[in-house]
Short mmCIF file of C-alpha atoms and ligand atoms in Angstrom, two decimals:
data_model
loop_
_atom_site.label_atom_id
_atom_site.label_comp_id
_atom_site.label_asym_id
_atom_site.label_seq_id
_atom_site.Cartn_x
_atom_site.Cartn_y
_atom_site.Cartn_z
CA UNK I 1 -0.01 0.09 0.04
CA UNK I 2 1.26 3.45 -0.83
CA UNK I 3 2.16 6.59 1.21
CA UNK I 4 0.57 9.62 -0.30
CA UNK I 5 2.25 12.88 0.92
CA UNK I 6 0.02 15.93 0.38
CA UNK I 7 1.39 19.47 0.92
CA UNK I 8 -1.40 22.03 1.43
CA UNK I 9 -1.60 25.56 2.60
CA UNK I 10 -2.36 26.37 6.36
CA UNK I 11 -6.05 26.65 7.46
CA UNK I 12 -7.47 30.24 7.94
CA UNK I 13 -6.08 31.83 11.12
CA UNK I 14 -9.43 31.77 12.77
CA UNK I 15 -9.71 27.99 12.31
CA UNK I 16 -11.23 25.70 9.53
CA UNK I 17 -14.60 27.23 8.42
CA UNK I 18 -17.86 25.86 9.96
CA UNK I 19 -19.99 27.62 7.37
CA UNK I 20 -19.64 29.68 4.05
CA UNK I 21 -20.93 32.65 2.57
CA UNK I 22 -22.85 30.76 -0.07
CA UNK I 23 -24.54 27.25 -0.11
CA UNK I 24 -22.56 25.82 -2.94
CA UNK I 25 -20.77 26.57 -6.26
CA UNK I 26 -22.25 26.10 -9.63
CA UNK I 27 -21.59 22.80 -11.29
CA UNK I 28 -20.06 22.83 -14.87
CA UNK I 29 -20.37 20.07 -17.23
CA UNK I 30 -17.54 20.97 -19.62
CA UNK I 31 -14.83 23.66 -20.18
CA UNK I 32 -14.76 26.01 -23.19
CA UNK I 33 -13.61 23.82 -26.26
CA UNK I 34 -15.42 20.81 -24.89
CA UNK I 35 -12.98 19.26 -22.52
CA UNK I 36 -15.01 17.45 -19.81
CA UNK I 37 -14.62 18.32 -16.13
CA UNK I 38 -13.00 15.73 -13.74
CA UNK I 39 -14.98 12.61 -13.40
CA UNK I 40 -13.83 10.49 -10.47
CA UNK I 41 -15.93 7.54 -9.45
CA UNK I 42 -17.17 9.35 -6.29
CA UNK I 43 -16.48 12.44 -4.21
CA UNK I 44 -16.21 12.62 -0.39
CA UNK I 45 -16.64 16.34 -0.17
CA UNK I 46 -19.28 19.07 -0.81
CA UNK I 47 -18.20 21.31 -3.66
CA UNK I 48 -17.81 24.73 -2.18
CA UNK I 49 -15.87 23.54 0.85
CA UNK I 50 -12.41 24.71 1.73
CA UNK I 51 -10.33 21.78 0.31
CA UNK I 52 -6.93 23.29 -0.42
CA UNK I 53 -5.88 23.83 3.22
CA UNK I 54 -4.59 21.22 5.59
CA UNK I 55 -7.92 20.27 7.14
CA UNK I 56 -9.66 20.17 3.86
CA UNK I 57 -7.21 17.37 2.77
CA UNK I 58 -8.45 17.93 -0.94
CA UNK I 59 -11.34 15.56 0.31
CA UNK I 60 -8.96 12.63 -0.21
CA UNK I 61 -8.64 10.71 3.24
CA UNK I 62 -11.71 8.54 3.12
CA UNK I 63 -11.09 7.29 -0.31
CA UNK I 64 -7.30 6.68 0.18
CA UNK I 65 -7.69 5.06 3.64
CA UNK I 66 -10.59 2.78 2.42
CA UNK I 67 -8.09 1.47 -0.17
CA UNK I 68 -5.54 0.86 2.42
CA UNK I 69 -3.20 3.62 1.59
CA UNK I 70 -1.49 6.12 3.98
CA UNK I 71 -2.25 9.77 3.70
CA UNK I 72 0.00 12.42 5.32
CA UNK I 73 -0.98 15.98 5.06
CA UNK I 74 1.15 18.78 6.06
CA UNK I 75 1.87 22.55 5.41
CA UNK I 76 5.37 22.16 6.59
CA UNK I 77 7.42 22.05 3.52
CA UNK I 78 10.67 24.08 3.78
CA UNK I 79 14.09 22.90 4.79
CA UNK I 80 15.71 19.62 5.72
CA UNK I 81 13.77 19.38 9.18
CA UNK I 82 10.47 19.84 7.41
CA UNK I 83 7.59 17.27 7.64
CA UNK I 84 7.68 17.22 3.79
CA UNK I 85 11.39 16.26 3.69
CA UNK I 86 11.00 13.79 6.41
CA UNK I 87 8.12 11.91 4.87
CA UNK I 88 9.17 12.24 1.26
CA UNK I 89 11.81 9.37 1.83
CA UNK I 90 9.26 6.61 1.43
CA UNK I 91 6.43 8.41 -0.34
CA UNK I 92 5.09 7.01 -3.69
CA UNK I 93 2.80 10.01 -4.29
CA UNK I 94 3.34 13.68 -3.75
CA UNK I 95 0.59 16.15 -4.16
CA UNK I 96 0.74 19.80 -3.83
CA UNK I 97 -0.85 22.98 -5.28
CA UNK I 98 1.08 25.91 -7.04
CA UNK I 99 -0.24 28.22 -4.32
CA UNK I 100 1.80 26.56 -1.74
CA UNK I 101 4.23 24.61 -3.79
CA UNK I 102 6.16 21.47 -2.41
CA UNK I 103 9.33 22.27 -4.56
CA UNK I 104 10.55 18.85 -5.80
CA UNK I 105 14.20 19.62 -6.60
CA UNK I 106 16.40 17.03 -8.29
CA UNK I 107 18.13 16.73 -4.99
CA UNK I 108 14.87 15.87 -3.24
CA UNK I 109 13.88 13.52 -6.12
CA UNK I 110 17.03 11.73 -5.64
CA UNK I 111 16.17 11.16 -1.83
CA UNK I 112 12.69 9.71 -2.74
CA UNK I 113 13.52 6.37 -4.42
CA UNK I 114 9.86 5.15 -4.03
CA UNK I 115 8.32 8.19 -5.71
CA UNK I 116 6.19 7.42 -8.71
CA UNK I 117 3.71 10.21 -9.18
CA UNK I 118 3.68 13.95 -8.38
CA UNK I 119 0.39 15.60 -8.84
CA UNK I 120 -0.30 19.24 -9.19
CA UNK I 121 -3.55 20.03 -7.77
CA UNK I 122 -4.05 22.92 -10.10
CA UNK I 123 -2.17 24.00 -13.19
CA UNK I 124 1.57 24.71 -13.48
CA UNK I 125 4.21 22.03 -12.53
CA UNK I 126 7.28 24.31 -12.66
CA UNK I 127 7.75 23.64 -9.07
CA UNK I 128 8.83 20.26 -9.97
CA UNK I 129 12.27 19.81 -11.73
CA UNK I 130 10.91 18.31 -14.81
CA UNK I 131 14.18 17.02 -16.11
CA UNK I 132 14.82 15.20 -12.85
CA UNK I 133 11.42 13.83 -13.07
CA UNK I 134 11.93 12.54 -16.64
CA UNK I 135 15.33 11.08 -15.54
CA UNK I 136 13.80 9.28 -12.43
CA UNK I 137 10.88 7.96 -14.44
CA UNK I 138 8.28 9.95 -12.33
CA UNK I 139 4.94 10.71 -13.74
CA UNK I 140 3.86 14.39 -13.34
CA UNK I 141 0.21 15.20 -13.76
CA UNK I 142 -1.84 18.27 -13.22
CA UNK I 143 -5.50 19.09 -13.40
CA UNK I 144 -5.53 20.90 -16.85
CA UNK I 145 -8.29 23.54 -17.19
CA UNK I 146 -9.56 23.25 -13.59
CA UNK I 147 -8.78 26.89 -12.68
CA UNK I 148 -7.98 28.51 -16.01
CA UNK I 149 -11.18 30.57 -16.01
CA UNK I 150 -10.67 31.35 -12.30
CA UNK I 151 -7.42 33.04 -13.15
CA UNK I 152 -8.76 34.68 -16.35
CA UNK I 153 -11.50 36.39 -14.03
CA UNK I 154 -8.55 37.50 -11.63
CA UNK I 155 -6.71 39.04 -14.54
CA UNK I 156 -9.61 41.02 -15.64
CA UNK I 157 -10.21 42.12 -12.11
CA UNK I 158 -6.56 43.24 -11.66
CA UNK I 159 -6.50 45.15 -15.08
CA UNK I 160 -9.68 47.16 -14.00
CA UNK I 161 -8.39 47.74 -10.55
CA UNK I 162 -5.08 49.00 -11.61
CA UNK I 163 -6.40 51.23 -14.38
CA UNK I 164 -9.24 52.66 -12.32
CA UNK I 165 -7.12 53.00 -9.17
CA UNK I 166 -9.49 50.80 -7.11
CA UNK I 167 -7.43 49.64 -4.13
CA UNK I 168 -5.96 53.07 -3.15
CA UNK I 169 -9.44 54.55 -3.56
CA UNK I 170 -10.86 51.87 -1.28
CA UNK I 171 -8.13 52.67 1.28
CA UNK I 172 -9.32 56.22 1.45
CA UNK I 173 -12.89 54.80 2.44
CA UNK I 174 -11.43 52.60 5.14
CA UNK I 175 -9.21 55.58 6.43
CA UNK I 176 -12.59 57.74 6.79
CA UNK I 177 -11.63 59.98 4.05
CA UNK I 178 -13.52 61.37 1.05
CA UNK I 179 -10.34 62.25 -1.03
CA UNK I 180 -11.87 62.33 -4.45
CA UNK I 181 -8.94 64.05 -6.06
CA UNK I 182 -6.40 61.67 -4.48
CA UNK I 183 -8.34 58.80 -5.94
CA UNK I 184 -9.02 60.01 -9.49
CA UNK I 185 -5.56 61.56 -10.07
CA UNK I 186 -4.34 58.09 -11.05
CA UNK I 187 -7.56 56.87 -12.52
CA UNK I 188 -8.41 56.06 -16.14
CA UNK I 189 -11.00 54.24 -18.27
CA UNK I 190 -9.91 50.85 -19.93
CA UNK I 191 -12.14 51.65 -22.92
CA UNK I 192 -10.12 52.38 -26.03
CA UNK I 193 -6.81 51.09 -24.36
CA UNK I 194 -4.61 48.57 -26.25
CA UNK I 195 -4.34 45.32 -24.20
CA UNK I 196 -1.92 42.56 -25.04
CA UNK I 197 -1.48 39.13 -23.69
CA UNK I 198 1.75 37.13 -23.82
CA UNK I 199 0.31 33.69 -24.63
CA UNK I 200 -3.18 32.99 -25.75
CA UNK I 201 -3.64 29.51 -24.16
CA UNK I 202 -6.63 28.55 -22.07
CA UNK I 203 -6.15 31.52 -19.77
CA UNK I 204 -4.91 34.08 -22.22
CA UNK I 205 -7.71 33.39 -24.67
CA UNK I 206 -10.27 33.56 -21.88
CA UNK I 207 -8.86 36.95 -20.77
CA UNK I 208 -9.09 38.09 -24.48
CA UNK I 209 -12.86 36.81 -24.70
CA UNK I 210 -13.66 38.67 -21.34
CA UNK I 211 -11.99 42.05 -22.36
CA UNK I 212 -13.52 42.19 -25.86
CA UNK I 213 -16.84 43.82 -24.51
CA UNK I 214 -14.76 46.55 -23.00
CA UNK I 215 -14.15 48.05 -26.34
CA UNK I 216 -10.47 47.68 -26.15
CA UNK I 217 -8.03 46.94 -29.00
CA UNK I 218 -6.71 43.45 -28.40
CA UNK I 219 -3.32 42.01 -29.27
CA UNK I 220 -1.63 38.69 -28.54
CA UNK I 221 1.72 36.91 -28.97
CA UNK I 222 2.02 33.08 -28.82
CA UNK I 223 4.17 30.37 -30.12
CA UNK I 224 1.16 29.14 -32.33
CA UNK I 225 -1.39 31.56 -33.94
CA UNK I 226 -5.00 31.31 -33.11
CA UNK I 227 -7.47 30.10 -35.75
CA UNK I 228 -8.23 32.90 -38.20
CA UNK I 229 -11.87 32.99 -37.19
CA UNK I 230 -11.06 33.64 -33.39
CA UNK I 231 -8.58 36.44 -34.51
CA UNK I 232 -11.52 37.94 -36.57
CA UNK I 233 -14.30 37.24 -34.08
CA UNK I 234 -12.28 39.15 -31.32
CA UNK I 235 -10.48 41.70 -33.46
CA UNK I 236 -7.09 40.44 -32.58
CA UNK I 237 -3.71 41.60 -33.64
CA UNK I 238 -0.95 38.98 -33.59
CA UNK I 239 2.67 39.71 -32.90
CA UNK I 240 5.54 37.24 -33.51
CA UNK I 241 7.11 38.10 -30.18
CA UNK I 242 6.55 39.85 -26.92
CA UNK I 243 9.27 42.34 -27.85
CA UNK I 244 7.16 43.35 -30.98
CA UNK I 245 3.94 43.41 -28.95
CA UNK I 246 4.58 45.16 -25.60
CA UNK I 247 5.65 48.79 -27.24
CA UNK I 248 2.20 49.19 -28.47
CA UNK I 249 0.27 48.15 -25.42
CA UNK I 250 -1.40 50.14 -22.62
CA UNK I 251 -1.76 47.00 -20.60
CA UNK I 252 0.12 43.68 -20.90
CA UNK I 253 -1.08 40.52 -19.27
CA UNK I 254 1.19 37.48 -18.91
CA UNK I 255 -0.30 34.00 -19.32
CA UNK I 256 2.61 31.67 -20.39
CA UNK I 257 4.07 28.85 -18.61
CA UNK I 258 7.52 29.44 -16.95
CA UNK I 259 10.10 27.67 -18.92
CA UNK I 260 13.46 28.49 -20.37
CA UNK I 261 11.95 30.65 -23.05
CA UNK I 262 10.00 32.80 -20.56
CA UNK I 263 12.20 33.10 -17.52
CA UNK I 264 13.10 36.80 -16.83
CA UNK I 265 11.38 37.63 -20.22
CA UNK I 266 10.27 40.99 -18.55
CA UNK I 267 13.62 42.43 -17.68
CA UNK I 268 15.00 46.15 -17.72
CA UNK I 269 15.32 45.95 -21.48
CA UNK I 270 11.83 44.67 -22.39
CA UNK I 271 10.06 46.92 -19.68
CA UNK I 272 12.06 49.69 -21.10
CA UNK I 273 10.35 49.36 -24.34
CA UNK I 274 6.81 49.63 -22.89
CA UNK I 275 4.81 52.92 -23.09
CA UNK I 276 5.34 55.21 -20.10
CA UNK I 277 2.60 54.58 -17.87
CA UNK I 278 1.73 50.90 -18.97
CA UNK I 279 0.27 48.39 -16.67
CA UNK I 280 1.67 44.87 -16.25
CA UNK I 281 -0.50 42.03 -14.86
CA UNK I 282 1.32 38.74 -14.24
CA UNK I 283 -0.68 35.99 -12.86
CA UNK I 284 1.38 33.27 -14.67
CA UNK I 285 4.63 32.83 -12.80
CA UNK I 286 6.77 35.42 -10.88
CA UNK I 287 10.07 34.47 -12.53
CA UNK I 288 8.74 35.39 -15.92
CA UNK I 289 9.40 39.04 -14.69
CA UNK I 290 12.72 40.21 -13.12
CA UNK I 291 11.81 40.95 -9.56
CA UNK I 292 13.87 44.14 -9.31
CA UNK I 293 13.37 45.40 -12.81
CA UNK I 294 9.61 45.67 -11.91
CA UNK I 295 10.36 47.60 -8.77
CA UNK I 296 12.63 49.94 -10.78
CA UNK I 297 9.92 50.39 -13.40
CA UNK I 298 7.17 51.37 -10.86
CA UNK I 299 9.57 53.77 -9.15
CA UNK I 300 10.48 55.54 -12.35
CA UNK I 301 6.95 55.66 -13.71
CA UNK I 302 7.80 53.52 -16.78
CA UNK I 303 5.01 51.20 -15.31
CA UNK I 304 2.00 52.93 -13.88
CA UNK I 305 1.03 49.75 -12.03
CA UNK I 306 1.87 46.03 -11.58
CA UNK I 307 -0.35 43.41 -10.29
CA UNK I 308 -0.39 39.66 -9.99
CA UNK I 309 -0.74 36.82 -7.43
CA UNK I 310 2.59 34.94 -8.26
CA UNK I 311 5.74 35.33 -6.30
CA UNK I 312 9.05 33.53 -6.03
CA UNK I 313 9.50 31.94 -3.66
CA UNK I 314 6.17 31.02 -2.17
CA UNK I 315 5.27 31.94 0.46
CA UNK I 316 6.93 35.27 -0.23
CA UNK I 317 9.09 36.53 2.67
CA UNK I 318 7.88 39.38 4.65
CA UNK I 319 10.58 41.75 3.05
CA UNK I 320 9.87 40.85 -0.65
CA UNK I 321 9.97 44.13 -2.32
CA UNK I 322 6.72 43.45 -4.26
CA UNK I 323 4.84 43.90 -0.90
CA UNK I 324 5.90 47.57 -0.62
CA UNK I 325 6.62 48.69 -4.16
CA UNK I 326 4.52 51.78 -5.32
CA UNK I 327 1.33 51.30 -7.30
CA UNK I 328 1.12 47.52 -6.95
CA UNK I 329 -1.99 45.53 -6.67
CA UNK I 330 -0.55 42.25 -5.39
CA UNK I 331 -2.55 39.35 -3.95
CA UNK I 332 -1.06 36.23 -2.37
CA UNK I 333 -1.30 33.30 -4.92
CA UNK I 334 -5.09 32.88 -4.89
CA UNK I 335 -6.43 33.47 -8.35
CA UNK I 336 -6.61 29.75 -9.05
CA UNK I 337 -7.71 28.57 -5.69
CA UNK I 338 -11.33 29.97 -5.35
CA UNK I 339 -13.79 27.53 -3.70
CA UNK I 340 -15.11 26.99 -7.14
CA UNK I 341 -11.71 26.00 -8.45
CA UNK I 342 -10.93 23.89 -5.45
CA UNK I 343 -13.82 21.67 -6.13
CA UNK I 344 -12.68 20.92 -9.71
CA UNK I 345 -8.95 20.41 -8.89
CA UNK I 346 -9.58 18.23 -5.84
CA UNK I 347 -12.03 16.04 -8.13
CA UNK I 348 -9.28 15.93 -10.74
CA UNK I 349 -6.61 14.95 -8.27
CA UNK I 350 -8.89 12.11 -7.14
CA UNK I 351 -9.45 10.92 -10.77
CA UNK I 352 -5.66 10.88 -11.32
CA UNK I 353 -5.14 8.84 -8.12
CA UNK I 354 -7.92 6.38 -9.03
CA UNK I 355 -6.30 5.91 -12.43
CA UNK I 356 -2.78 5.56 -10.94
CA UNK I 357 -3.88 3.05 -8.30
CA UNK I 358 -6.00 1.06 -10.80
CA UNK I 359 -3.39 0.92 -13.51
CA UNK I 360 -5.64 2.94 -15.81
CA UNK I 361 -4.17 5.63 -18.18
CA UNK I 362 -4.29 9.13 -16.75
CA UNK I 363 -5.94 11.43 -19.32
CA UNK I 364 -3.52 12.74 -21.87
CA UNK I 365 -4.65 16.29 -21.09
CA UNK I 366 -3.57 15.98 -17.53
CA UNK I 367 -0.01 14.54 -18.28
CA UNK I 368 3.13 16.68 -18.02
CA UNK I 369 5.84 13.88 -17.78
CA UNK I 370 5.31 10.18 -18.25
CA UNK I 371 7.56 7.40 -19.23
CA UNK I 372 10.77 9.43 -19.02
CA UNK I 373 9.54 12.23 -21.38
CA UNK I 374 7.50 15.46 -21.57
CA UNK I 375 3.97 13.92 -22.35
CA UNK I 376 0.52 15.07 -23.14
CA UNK I 377 -0.07 18.79 -22.14
CA UNK I 378 3.60 18.91 -20.92
CA UNK I 379 4.89 18.00 -24.37
CA UNK I 380 2.84 20.92 -25.72
CA UNK I 381 3.34 23.74 -23.10
CA UNK I 382 6.83 23.17 -21.70
CA UNK I 383 10.25 23.00 -23.56
CA UNK I 384 13.12 20.69 -22.53
CA UNK I 385 15.25 22.37 -19.86
CA UNK I 386 13.87 23.65 -16.56
CA UNK I 387 13.46 27.30 -15.57
CA UNK I 388 13.41 26.76 -11.66
CA UNK I 389 14.89 23.35 -11.21
CA UNK I 390 11.99 23.17 -8.87
CA UNK I 391 14.06 25.03 -6.40
CA UNK I 392 13.84 28.10 -4.31
CA UNK I 393 16.54 30.08 -6.10
P1 LIG B 401 -2.00 26.72 -21.69
O1 LIG B 401 -1.14 25.57 -21.72
O2 LIG B 401 -3.49 26.56 -22.09
O3 LIG B 401 -1.42 27.89 -22.32
C1 LIG B 401 -0.07 28.37 -22.31
C2 LIG B 401 0.14 29.06 -23.63
O4 LIG B 401 1.43 29.68 -23.44
C3 LIG B 401 0.21 28.16 -24.75
O5 LIG B 401 -0.54 28.66 -25.89
C4 LIG B 401 1.63 28.31 -25.23
O6 LIG B 401 1.91 28.22 -26.65
C5 LIG B 401 1.97 29.60 -24.79
N1 LIG B 401 3.49 29.83 -24.71
C6 LIG B 401 4.37 29.00 -24.24
N2 LIG B 401 5.58 29.52 -24.31
C7 LIG B 401 5.42 30.79 -24.76
C8 LIG B 401 6.34 31.75 -25.22
N3 LIG B 401 7.71 31.64 -25.07
N4 LIG B 401 5.67 32.98 -25.69
C9 LIG B 401 4.65 33.06 -25.95
N5 LIG B 401 3.61 32.04 -25.71
C10 LIG B 401 4.07 30.89 -25.20
O7 LIG B 401 -1.96 27.19 -20.06
P2 LIG B 401 -2.87 27.90 -19.20
O8 LIG B 401 -3.51 28.97 -20.08
O9 LIG B 401 -4.07 27.09 -18.65
O10 LIG B 401 -1.95 28.54 -18.14
C11 LIG B 401 -0.82 29.17 -18.49
C12 LIG B 401 0.08 29.41 -17.14
O11 LIG B 401 -0.76 30.11 -16.05
C13 LIG B 401 0.34 27.99 -16.52
O12 LIG B 401 1.42 27.46 -17.05
C14 LIG B 401 0.64 28.51 -15.22
O13 LIG B 401 2.05 28.89 -14.91
C15 LIG B 401 -0.14 29.70 -14.85
N6 LIG B 401 -1.23 29.55 -13.93
C16 LIG B 401 -1.54 30.22 -12.89
C17 LIG B 401 -2.53 30.09 -11.98
C18 LIG B 401 -2.62 30.95 -10.76
O14 LIG B 401 -3.31 30.74 -9.85
N7 LIG B 401 -2.09 32.25 -10.73
C19 LIG B 401 -3.40 28.99 -12.17
C20 LIG B 401 -3.22 28.33 -13.36
C21 LIG B 401 -2.22 28.56 -14.31
P3 LIG B 401 1.58 26.96 -27.55
O15 LIG B 401 0.70 26.01 -26.70
O16 LIG B 401 0.79 27.66 -28.63
O17 LIG B 401 2.94 26.38 -27.93
#
C-alpha cells in the first residue's frame, strides 16, 4: 500500500470554516472547447468547501484510507527538518498546489526512491524539476483547465483595479476619508486602451474573450497563432514576439508557462520598451518578470501599475519588495484557488489517483511527464530544460 504525501496551505487563522457565505458552487459540465470536467468515481466532499488547506485534505482521506493507503497531510514544506522532507523518503505519491508549492528539486527527487507520481492540484508544474522527473521515471500530472477561468477572471479584475485605481481609492474609504482628487488623479478608463497578452492558451484566450466587450484593442503573441476565425471574432492583432507586442500596449497580461523561453522575459530591456505609464499584470509565474526590474519600473513611472498573484519563492518572505513597491495591486497566490476551482482540482486529483492506483491511463490532457519524457499537455506547453529546477533560487 502506498504513502501519499500531500502538502497544502495552512487553515485560516481563525480555524477551519464551519460555514460559508454561499450554499455551494455552480456545477459545470464541460470547459470552453469541450474538455470534460473531472470525473472521479465518487467524491467525499461537498463542492464549495475549503479543500486546499490542511484540514480540507483535498477531500481525499476517506477514499485513500478505504483502499488501504496512508495519507500524510502537512503545510510544513521548507528545509531538511520539514515534515515534507522527512516523509518524502518513502512516499510513492506527492501532491501539492502551486499556491503552496512543494518544491521537488532534483536533490529531493534523488532522496525519494519510491516516488512514482507527482500531482499538481491545479495547473503549472514548474515547482517540479521536470528534467529530474524525466530522469527518475516519475509521472507528473496536473488538473488541466481546472482553474483557467478562475485565473482569467482574476486578470480582468486586476486590470480594471489598476487602471481605475480601485485599491488606493478603497483605502481612503477605510481611513474615513473622502479624498476624491487623490483617488482620481491616477484613475483612467480601460475603454479604448490597447491590451496585449503574452500567450493565448486557455487563460490568455479567456482573458481576451472577457475583455472584448470593454471596447479595447486586443493584441496577442504566442508560439502558435490562433485560428483565423478567432482572430476575426475578437479583432485580434498577432505579434511574432513579446518584444514586438509590448511597445504598442497600454496593458500587458502574462499568461505563459514558466520555462526557459519565458524566464525573466520581462527584464529592464523589455520593460524599457513599454509605453510610459503602461500596466503589467502577471498571474502566470513570478520568474517570468525580473523582480527588481519591476520595482525599478514602478519607481521610475515606466510602469503605472503592476499586479499579480505569483511570487518567488512562495510563500514570499515578509521583506519581498513586491509587498511595498509603489502602485502595486498584489494578492497572495489565490487566483486559481477559489472555492469553485478547488472543487474541480480536488475532483481531478482524485481522478488521477484512481487511475494511478487502478493501473488505468491518466488522461493525456493531465499529463506533463510520463515514461521518461514530456508527455500530453507537458509536451505541448513546456520545452526541454527547466527554468526553476523546482528550487527556491
Ligand atoms: P495553456 O497551456 O493553455 O497555455 C499556455 C500558452 O502559453 C500556450 O498557448 C503556449 O503556446 C504559450 N506559450 C508557451 N511559451 C510561450 C512563449 N515563449 N511565448 C508566448 N507564448 C508561449 O496554459 P494555461 O493558459 O492554462 O496556463 C498558463 C500558465 O498560467 C500556467 O502554465 C501557469 O504557470 C499559470 N497559472 C497560474 C495560476 C494561478 O493561480 N495564478 C493557475 C493556473 C495557471 P503553444 O501551446 O501555442 O505552444
